[in-house]
Amino acid sequence: MHAKARIHADPVLEFDQFDCLPDSLVLLILNKLEDVRSLGRCSAVSKRFSGLVPHVHDVCVKIDRVVAVDGDSDDALNLSSPKPQSILSHLLKLMLFAITKPFHDMRSPNGAGRPLFPQLSQHSPVQVLRTFSQVRNLRVELPSGDVGIEEGVLLKWRAEYGSTLQNCVILGGTLVDHKVAGNEHEQSSDDNGSMPETFYTNGGLKLRVVWTISCLIAASTRHYLLRSIINDHPTLRSLVLADADGQGTLCMGTEQLKDFREHQLSASACSNRTQVPACNMKLKYAPYLELPGGLALQGATLLVIKPASDGSSGGHGSRKEAEGFVSGAFDGPLRFAVKALMKRRTYLLEMNGF
């Protein structure tokens, strides 16, 4: 039998090699984590980590459940309800009363079973983020989209906000298999670039109006909920509020955040959201649009929305920026769809503020 080999620690190398890393390098590593749960766990590792975590620049907060308004119930509110009005009414509750698990679930290492951060155990994302003093890039992710849609319907939106709406693009249609729908479309391929008469008579236009209003309400509600976060973090350079379904994204860059702080927010008188200004809309439509990957989009619709009061809309530079925002709003096959629809005939619409 062979004697078992034993490995003994070298007394000269007993010190922690990680302690040799400078704080700046450790912060680079922590910035790669982003997720607030992971950062919360790291802050419990050591006093050094606990002192460094509040100084990270990149943070992502994923909200996975909502509790009741009075805070007495642990039952999660269902944000996957098909009723859009119910979803929108719960968005404020989501931001103000969501439980963030990294701080709530961590227990004291002494085995007492008490939360490591009892003062944060029932706090909202707004309060948890106050732990971070140097946040520059923040992403908040809701558990689901805000607008209820039928099965098979594709609806995506992206909005850019300052103190009010600056740009919004909406892409919608019905996703189908190209192999199934291709032959039928080829038999009736009389598309001349104009809007078919059936678009007005079968409720197609009405449906697009409902999509537009629903997406703008969702975006303005999200925007309203960001007030405390923006005011608490003057170091912010970019802010994204998205959802796990990938339905909608609200984004704010450095200029938009500056505009938000310098101008008074115009809140809606009837609900907890920012007022949507009067808007000019460009609608582009294709009865059938083939996408990469074997899919197709029936009734493909692109809506580009800008405030009517935007006096810079005619400038060459601002037009280029708007086109860049639209073309870069989505990725993958959806970016291809946007570029294809941008070549279609444009129909102009106007909408009053609400």
Short mmCIF file of C-alpha atoms in Angstrom, two decimals:
data_model
loop_
_atom_site.label_atom_id
_atom_site.label_comp_id
_atom_site.label_asym_id
_atom_site.label_seq_id
_atom_site.Cartn_x
_atom_site.Cartn_y
_atom_site.Cartn_z
CA MET A 1 0.00 0.00 0.00
CA HIS A 2 1.14 3.48 -0.81
CA ALA A 3 1.40 5.90 2.03
CA LYS A 4 -1.14 8.72 1.90
CA ALA A 5 0.46 12.00 0.97
CA ARG A 6 -0.38 14.97 3.12
CA ILE A 7 -0.30 18.54 1.90
CA HIS A 8 0.79 21.10 4.43
CA ALA A 9 0.28 24.82 4.01
CA ASP A 10 3.45 26.76 3.51
CA PRO A 11 3.70 29.03 6.54
CA VAL A 12 5.24 31.72 4.36
CA LEU A 13 2.14 31.73 2.07
CA GLU A 14 -0.58 31.65 4.73
CA PHE A 15 -1.69 35.23 4.06
CA ASP A 16 -4.59 35.81 1.64
CA GLN A 17 -3.27 36.48 -1.86
CA PHE A 18 -6.48 38.36 -2.67
CA ASP A 19 -5.46 41.04 -0.19
CA CYS A 20 -2.63 41.94 -2.53
CA LEU A 21 -5.10 43.20 -5.14
CA PRO A 22 -5.68 46.97 -5.06
CA ASP A 23 -9.17 48.26 -4.34
CA SER A 24 -9.48 49.65 -7.88
CA LEU A 25 -9.05 46.16 -9.36
CA VAL A 26 -11.50 44.60 -6.90
CA LEU A 27 -14.05 47.26 -7.88
CA LEU A 28 -13.60 46.32 -11.54
CA ILE A 29 -14.45 42.73 -10.61
CA LEU A 30 -17.47 43.78 -8.56
CA ASN A 31 -18.71 45.96 -11.42
CA LYS A 32 -18.83 42.87 -13.62
CA LEU A 33 -21.29 41.27 -11.20
CA GLU A 34 -23.87 44.08 -11.48
CA ASP A 35 -26.67 41.99 -9.94
CA VAL A 36 -27.71 43.50 -6.62
CA ARG A 37 -28.23 40.06 -5.07
CA SER A 38 -24.67 38.99 -5.87
CA LEU A 39 -23.33 42.30 -4.61
CA GLY A 40 -25.31 41.88 -1.40
CA ARG A 41 -23.74 38.47 -0.83
CA CYS A 42 -20.27 39.85 -1.57
CA SER A 43 -20.75 42.58 1.00
CA ALA A 44 -21.17 39.85 3.65
CA VAL A 45 -17.85 38.18 2.82
CA SER A 46 -15.53 40.59 4.57
CA LYS A 47 -15.20 44.09 5.97
CA ARG A 48 -13.19 45.05 2.91
CA PHE A 49 -15.92 43.93 0.51
CA SER A 50 -18.55 45.55 2.69
CA GLY A 51 -16.73 48.85 2.28
CA LEU A 52 -16.17 48.46 -1.48
CA VAL A 53 -19.61 47.28 -2.62
CA PRO A 54 -21.31 50.68 -2.05
CA HIS A 55 -18.81 52.21 -4.51
CA VAL A 56 -19.59 50.02 -7.55
CA HIS A 57 -20.61 51.88 -10.71
CA ASP A 58 -22.78 49.27 -12.47
CA VAL A 59 -25.85 47.86 -10.73
CA CYS A 60 -28.75 45.71 -11.95
CA VAL A 61 -31.88 45.24 -9.84
CA LYS A 62 -34.18 42.37 -10.86
CA ILE A 63 -37.57 42.56 -9.20
CA ASP A 64 -39.29 39.20 -9.01
CA ARG A 65 -42.34 39.77 -6.84
CA VAL A 66 -44.61 42.40 -5.34
CA VAL A 67 -46.20 42.60 -1.91
CA ALA A 68 -49.43 44.29 -0.88
CA VAL A 69 -49.59 48.04 -0.35
CA ASP A 70 -49.92 47.87 3.41
CA GLY A 71 -46.82 45.69 3.62
CA ASP A 72 -48.56 43.14 5.85
CA SER A 73 -48.98 40.43 3.25
CA ASP A 74 -46.26 38.26 1.76
CA ASP A 75 -48.48 37.12 -1.11
CA ALA A 76 -47.00 38.03 -4.46
CA LEU A 77 -49.08 40.17 -6.77
CA ASN A 78 -49.44 38.60 -10.20
CA LEU A 79 -48.00 40.91 -12.85
CA SER A 80 -48.66 38.36 -15.57
CA SER A 81 -52.38 39.10 -15.52
CA PRO A 82 -53.82 39.54 -19.01
CA LYS A 83 -55.62 42.70 -17.85
CA PRO A 84 -53.37 45.64 -18.74
CA GLN A 85 -55.21 48.07 -16.50
CA SER A 86 -54.53 45.78 -13.51
CA ILE A 87 -50.85 45.53 -14.40
CA LEU A 88 -50.43 49.28 -14.69
CA SER A 89 -52.17 49.88 -11.38
CA HIS A 90 -49.65 47.57 -9.68
CA LEU A 91 -46.52 49.14 -11.17
CA LEU A 92 -46.29 51.74 -8.41
CA LYS A 93 -46.70 49.02 -5.79
CA LEU A 94 -43.97 47.01 -7.51
CA MET A 95 -41.36 49.74 -7.25
CA LEU A 96 -42.29 50.85 -3.75
CA PHE A 97 -42.92 47.52 -2.02
CA ALA A 98 -40.94 44.82 -3.85
CA ILE A 99 -38.80 42.56 -1.67
CA THR A 100 -35.18 42.33 -2.71
CA LYS A 101 -33.92 38.94 -1.58
CA PRO A 102 -30.14 39.34 -1.34
CA PHE A 103 -30.43 41.49 1.77
CA HIS A 104 -33.60 39.92 3.07
CA ASP A 105 -32.47 36.28 2.87
CA MET A 106 -28.88 36.58 4.05
CA ARG A 107 -28.46 35.33 7.60
CA SER A 108 -25.97 36.21 10.27
CA PRO A 109 -22.89 33.93 10.20
CA ASN A 110 -23.14 33.31 13.94
CA GLY A 111 -26.03 30.92 13.29
CA ALA A 112 -28.64 32.94 15.12
CA GLY A 113 -30.83 32.88 12.03
CA ARG A 114 -31.33 36.64 12.05
CA PRO A 115 -31.06 38.64 8.81
CA LEU A 116 -27.58 40.03 8.26
CA PHE A 117 -29.11 43.41 7.35
CA PRO A 118 -32.33 43.64 9.40
CA GLN A 119 -32.75 47.30 8.48
CA LEU A 120 -33.02 46.30 4.80
CA SER A 121 -35.12 43.17 5.19
CA GLN A 122 -38.38 44.83 4.13
CA HIS A 123 -37.06 47.70 2.00
CA SER A 124 -37.97 48.57 -1.55
CA PRO A 125 -35.46 48.78 -4.44
CA VAL A 126 -35.36 52.56 -3.96
CA GLN A 127 -34.17 52.08 -0.39
CA VAL A 128 -31.75 49.26 -1.22
CA LEU A 129 -30.14 51.39 -3.92
CA ARG A 130 -29.41 54.05 -1.34
CA THR A 131 -26.71 51.69 -0.11
CA PHE A 132 -24.80 52.44 -3.33
CA SER A 133 -23.27 55.90 -3.45
CA GLN A 134 -21.44 55.86 -6.80
CA VAL A 135 -23.90 54.25 -9.23
CA ARG A 136 -23.34 55.38 -12.82
CA ASN A 137 -25.12 52.73 -14.87
CA LEU A 138 -28.34 51.32 -13.45
CA ARG A 139 -30.68 48.71 -14.93
CA VAL A 140 -33.97 47.81 -13.26
CA GLU A 141 -35.86 44.78 -14.56
CA LEU A 142 -39.55 44.19 -13.88
CA PRO A 143 -40.87 40.60 -13.78
CA SER A 144 -43.14 40.95 -16.83
CA GLY A 145 -44.38 43.27 -19.54
CA ASP A 146 -47.07 45.86 -18.85
CA VAL A 147 -49.34 45.50 -21.88
CA GLY A 148 -51.61 42.47 -22.20
CA ILE A 149 -51.53 40.93 -25.68
CA GLU A 150 -53.04 37.89 -27.35
CA GLU A 151 -51.01 34.75 -27.94
CA GLY A 152 -48.85 34.96 -31.05
CA VAL A 153 -48.86 38.77 -31.12
CA LEU A 154 -45.50 40.53 -31.06
CA LEU A 155 -45.44 43.92 -29.35
CA LYS A 156 -42.19 45.69 -28.50
CA TRP A 157 -41.55 49.28 -27.51
CA ARG A 158 -38.63 51.46 -26.56
CA ALA A 159 -38.96 54.97 -25.16
CA GLU A 160 -36.44 57.70 -24.41
CA TYR A 161 -37.35 60.14 -21.66
CA GLY A 162 -35.92 63.29 -20.16
CA SER A 163 -38.34 65.28 -18.02
CA THR A 164 -40.95 64.13 -20.52
CA LEU A 165 -41.20 61.88 -23.57
CA GLN A 166 -38.54 62.53 -26.21
CA ASN A 167 -38.74 59.50 -28.53
CA CYS A 168 -40.72 56.31 -28.69
CA VAL A 169 -40.78 53.46 -31.20
CA ILE A 170 -43.33 50.63 -31.24
CA LEU A 171 -43.10 47.47 -33.33
CA GLY A 172 -46.08 45.14 -33.58
CA GLY A 173 -47.59 42.34 -35.63
CA THR A 174 -48.39 38.63 -35.54
CA LEU A 175 -45.48 36.20 -35.60
CA VAL A 176 -46.05 33.25 -37.95
CA ASP A 177 -44.00 30.45 -39.46
CA HIS A 178 -42.82 31.50 -42.91
CA LYS A 179 -43.19 27.96 -44.28
CA VAL A 180 -46.85 27.85 -43.25
CA ALA A 181 -47.84 31.38 -44.28
CA GLY A 182 -45.46 31.85 -47.22
CA ASN A 183 -47.48 30.06 -49.89
CA GLU A 184 -50.70 31.82 -48.94
CA HIS A 185 -48.97 35.19 -49.10
CA GLU A 186 -47.38 34.47 -52.48
CA GLN A 187 -50.82 33.81 -53.96
CA SER A 188 -52.02 37.28 -52.92
CA SER A 189 -48.82 39.29 -53.27
CA ASP A 190 -50.37 42.48 -54.68
CA ASP A 191 -48.63 44.73 -52.14
CA ASN A 192 -47.96 48.11 -53.76
CA GLY A 193 -46.75 49.82 -50.59
CA SER A 194 -50.12 51.40 -49.75
CA MET A 195 -52.32 50.63 -46.77
CA PRO A 196 -54.91 48.01 -47.79
CA GLU A 197 -58.57 48.98 -47.44
CA THR A 198 -59.12 46.09 -45.04
CA PHE A 199 -56.73 47.75 -42.58
CA TYR A 200 -59.41 50.38 -41.89
CA THR A 201 -62.45 48.11 -42.02
CA ASN A 202 -61.37 45.06 -40.01
CA GLY A 203 -60.20 46.94 -36.92
CA GLY A 204 -56.50 46.96 -37.83
CA LEU A 205 -56.09 50.71 -37.31
CA LYS A 206 -58.08 50.65 -34.07
CA LEU A 207 -55.85 47.89 -32.72
CA ARG A 208 -52.71 49.93 -33.51
CA VAL A 209 -54.19 52.91 -31.65
CA VAL A 210 -54.80 50.69 -28.61
CA TRP A 211 -51.22 49.42 -28.80
CA THR A 212 -49.90 52.97 -28.97
CA ILE A 213 -51.89 54.27 -26.01
CA SER A 214 -51.10 51.19 -23.89
CA CYS A 215 -47.36 51.40 -24.57
CA LEU A 216 -47.25 55.15 -23.85
CA ILE A 217 -49.13 54.64 -20.57
CA ALA A 218 -46.69 51.87 -19.60
CA ALA A 219 -43.69 54.06 -20.45
CA SER A 220 -45.03 57.12 -18.62
CA THR A 221 -45.82 55.01 -15.54
CA ARG A 222 -42.29 53.62 -15.44
CA HIS A 223 -40.88 57.12 -15.90
CA TYR A 224 -42.89 58.45 -12.96
CA LEU A 225 -41.58 55.68 -10.70
CA LEU A 226 -37.95 56.66 -11.30
CA ARG A 227 -38.16 60.02 -9.52
CA SER A 228 -36.72 58.92 -6.18
CA ILE A 229 -33.95 56.85 -7.74
CA ILE A 230 -32.78 59.71 -9.96
CA ASN A 231 -32.92 62.24 -7.12
CA ASP A 232 -30.98 59.92 -4.79
CA HIS A 233 -28.20 59.21 -7.29
CA PRO A 234 -26.66 62.34 -8.86
CA THR A 235 -23.81 60.19 -10.24
CA LEU A 236 -26.14 58.35 -12.66
CA ARG A 237 -25.12 58.48 -16.32
CA SER A 238 -27.48 55.90 -17.78
CA LEU A 239 -30.71 54.38 -16.52
CA VAL A 240 -32.70 51.55 -18.10
CA LEU A 241 -36.04 50.22 -16.87
CA ALA A 242 -36.94 47.03 -18.75
CA ASP A 243 -38.89 43.83 -18.11
CA ALA A 244 -38.02 40.12 -18.14
CA ASP A 245 -40.35 39.52 -21.10
CA GLY A 246 -38.43 42.02 -23.23
CA GLN A 247 -41.65 43.82 -24.12
CA GLY A 248 -40.72 47.39 -23.25
CA THR A 249 -37.65 49.42 -22.37
CA LEU A 250 -37.40 52.94 -21.00
CA CYS A 251 -33.94 54.46 -21.29
CA MET A 252 -32.32 57.67 -20.09
CA GLY A 253 -28.82 58.85 -20.92
CA THR A 254 -26.69 61.63 -19.46
CA GLU A 255 -28.53 64.43 -21.28
CA GLN A 256 -31.95 62.98 -20.44
CA LEU A 257 -31.04 62.65 -16.75
CA LYS A 258 -29.82 66.25 -16.70
CA ASP A 259 -33.08 67.40 -18.29
CA PHE A 260 -35.06 65.37 -15.74
CA ARG A 261 -33.29 67.07 -12.82
CA GLU A 262 -33.51 70.59 -14.23
CA HIS A 263 -37.18 70.63 -15.24
CA GLN A 264 -40.32 70.00 -13.24
CA LEU A 265 -42.01 66.70 -13.87
CA SER A 266 -45.48 67.01 -15.38
CA ALA A 267 -47.59 64.38 -13.61
CA SER A 268 -50.94 63.11 -14.84
CA ALA A 269 -53.86 64.39 -12.79
CA CYS A 270 -55.69 61.04 -12.75
CA SER A 271 -52.96 58.44 -12.11
CA ASN A 272 -49.42 57.85 -10.89
CA ARG A 273 -47.63 58.47 -14.17
CA THR A 274 -46.04 61.26 -16.16
CA GLN A 275 -48.36 63.12 -18.51
CA VAL A 276 -47.98 62.09 -22.15
CA PRO A 277 -47.59 65.21 -24.31
CA ALA A 278 -49.37 65.80 -27.62
CA CYS A 279 -47.48 63.74 -30.19
CA ASN A 280 -46.86 63.40 -33.90
CA MET A 281 -46.66 59.82 -35.13
CA LYS A 282 -45.34 58.17 -38.25
CA LEU A 283 -46.97 54.85 -39.05
CA LYS A 284 -45.43 52.36 -41.46
CA TYR A 285 -47.18 49.14 -42.38
CA ALA A 286 -46.51 45.94 -44.31
CA PRO A 287 -49.16 43.19 -44.68
CA TYR A 288 -46.45 40.53 -44.62
CA LEU A 289 -42.77 40.78 -43.76
CA GLU A 290 -40.29 37.90 -43.87
CA LEU A 291 -37.76 37.81 -41.04
CA PRO A 292 -34.44 35.98 -40.71
CA GLY A 293 -34.69 32.60 -39.03
CA GLY A 294 -37.73 31.24 -40.82
CA LEU A 295 -40.30 33.52 -39.20
CA ALA A 296 -42.56 36.17 -40.68
CA LEU A 297 -44.55 39.09 -39.33
CA GLN A 298 -48.12 39.54 -40.50
CA GLY A 299 -49.57 43.02 -40.21
CA ALA A 300 -46.11 44.38 -39.41
CA THR A 301 -46.45 47.88 -37.97
CA LEU A 302 -43.85 50.44 -36.98
CA LEU A 303 -44.84 53.55 -35.04
CA VAL A 304 -42.35 56.36 -34.49
CA ILE A 305 -43.55 58.90 -31.94
CA LYS A 306 -42.21 62.34 -31.01
CA PRO A 307 -43.73 65.19 -28.99
CA ALA A 308 -45.54 67.73 -31.18
CA SER A 309 -43.86 70.58 -29.30
CA ASP A 310 -40.37 69.40 -30.28
CA GLY A 311 -39.26 72.36 -32.35
CA SER A 312 -35.94 70.71 -33.27
CA SER A 313 -37.62 67.90 -35.22
CA GLY A 314 -36.84 69.55 -38.52
CA GLY A 315 -33.10 69.90 -37.92
CA HIS A 316 -30.74 67.62 -39.82
CA GLY A 317 -28.80 66.63 -36.70
CA SER A 318 -31.87 65.85 -34.60
CA ARG A 319 -33.39 63.91 -37.50
CA LYS A 320 -30.26 61.80 -37.71
CA GLU A 321 -30.39 61.16 -33.96
CA ALA A 322 -34.06 60.16 -34.18
CA GLU A 323 -33.36 57.78 -37.05
CA GLY A 324 -30.46 56.29 -35.10
CA PHE A 325 -32.72 55.75 -32.09
CA VAL A 326 -35.34 53.98 -34.23
CA SER A 327 -32.89 51.77 -36.15
CA GLY A 328 -31.09 50.75 -32.96
CA ALA A 329 -34.19 50.22 -30.82
CA PHE A 330 -34.26 46.43 -31.23
CA ASP A 331 -31.82 43.61 -31.92
CA GLY A 332 -31.68 40.56 -34.16
CA PRO A 333 -34.57 39.87 -36.54
CA LEU A 334 -36.54 42.79 -35.11
CA ARG A 335 -33.83 45.22 -36.20
CA PHE A 336 -34.17 43.78 -39.70
CA ALA A 337 -37.94 44.33 -39.49
CA VAL A 338 -37.49 47.98 -38.47
CA LYS A 339 -35.09 48.67 -41.33
CA ALA A 340 -37.48 47.05 -43.82
CA LEU A 341 -40.47 49.00 -42.51
CA MET A 342 -38.53 52.29 -42.58
CA LYS A 343 -38.50 51.99 -46.38
CA ARG A 344 -42.29 51.76 -46.54
CA ARG A 345 -44.73 54.58 -47.18
CA THR A 346 -45.27 56.88 -44.19
CA TYR A 347 -48.68 57.77 -42.76
CA LEU A 348 -48.83 60.75 -40.40
CA LEU A 349 -51.02 60.74 -37.31
CA GLU A 350 -51.56 63.19 -34.46
CA MET A 351 -52.52 62.47 -30.87
CA ASN A 352 -53.56 64.79 -28.05
CA GLY A 353 -51.80 64.64 -24.73
CA PHE A 354 -53.30 62.63 -21.89
#
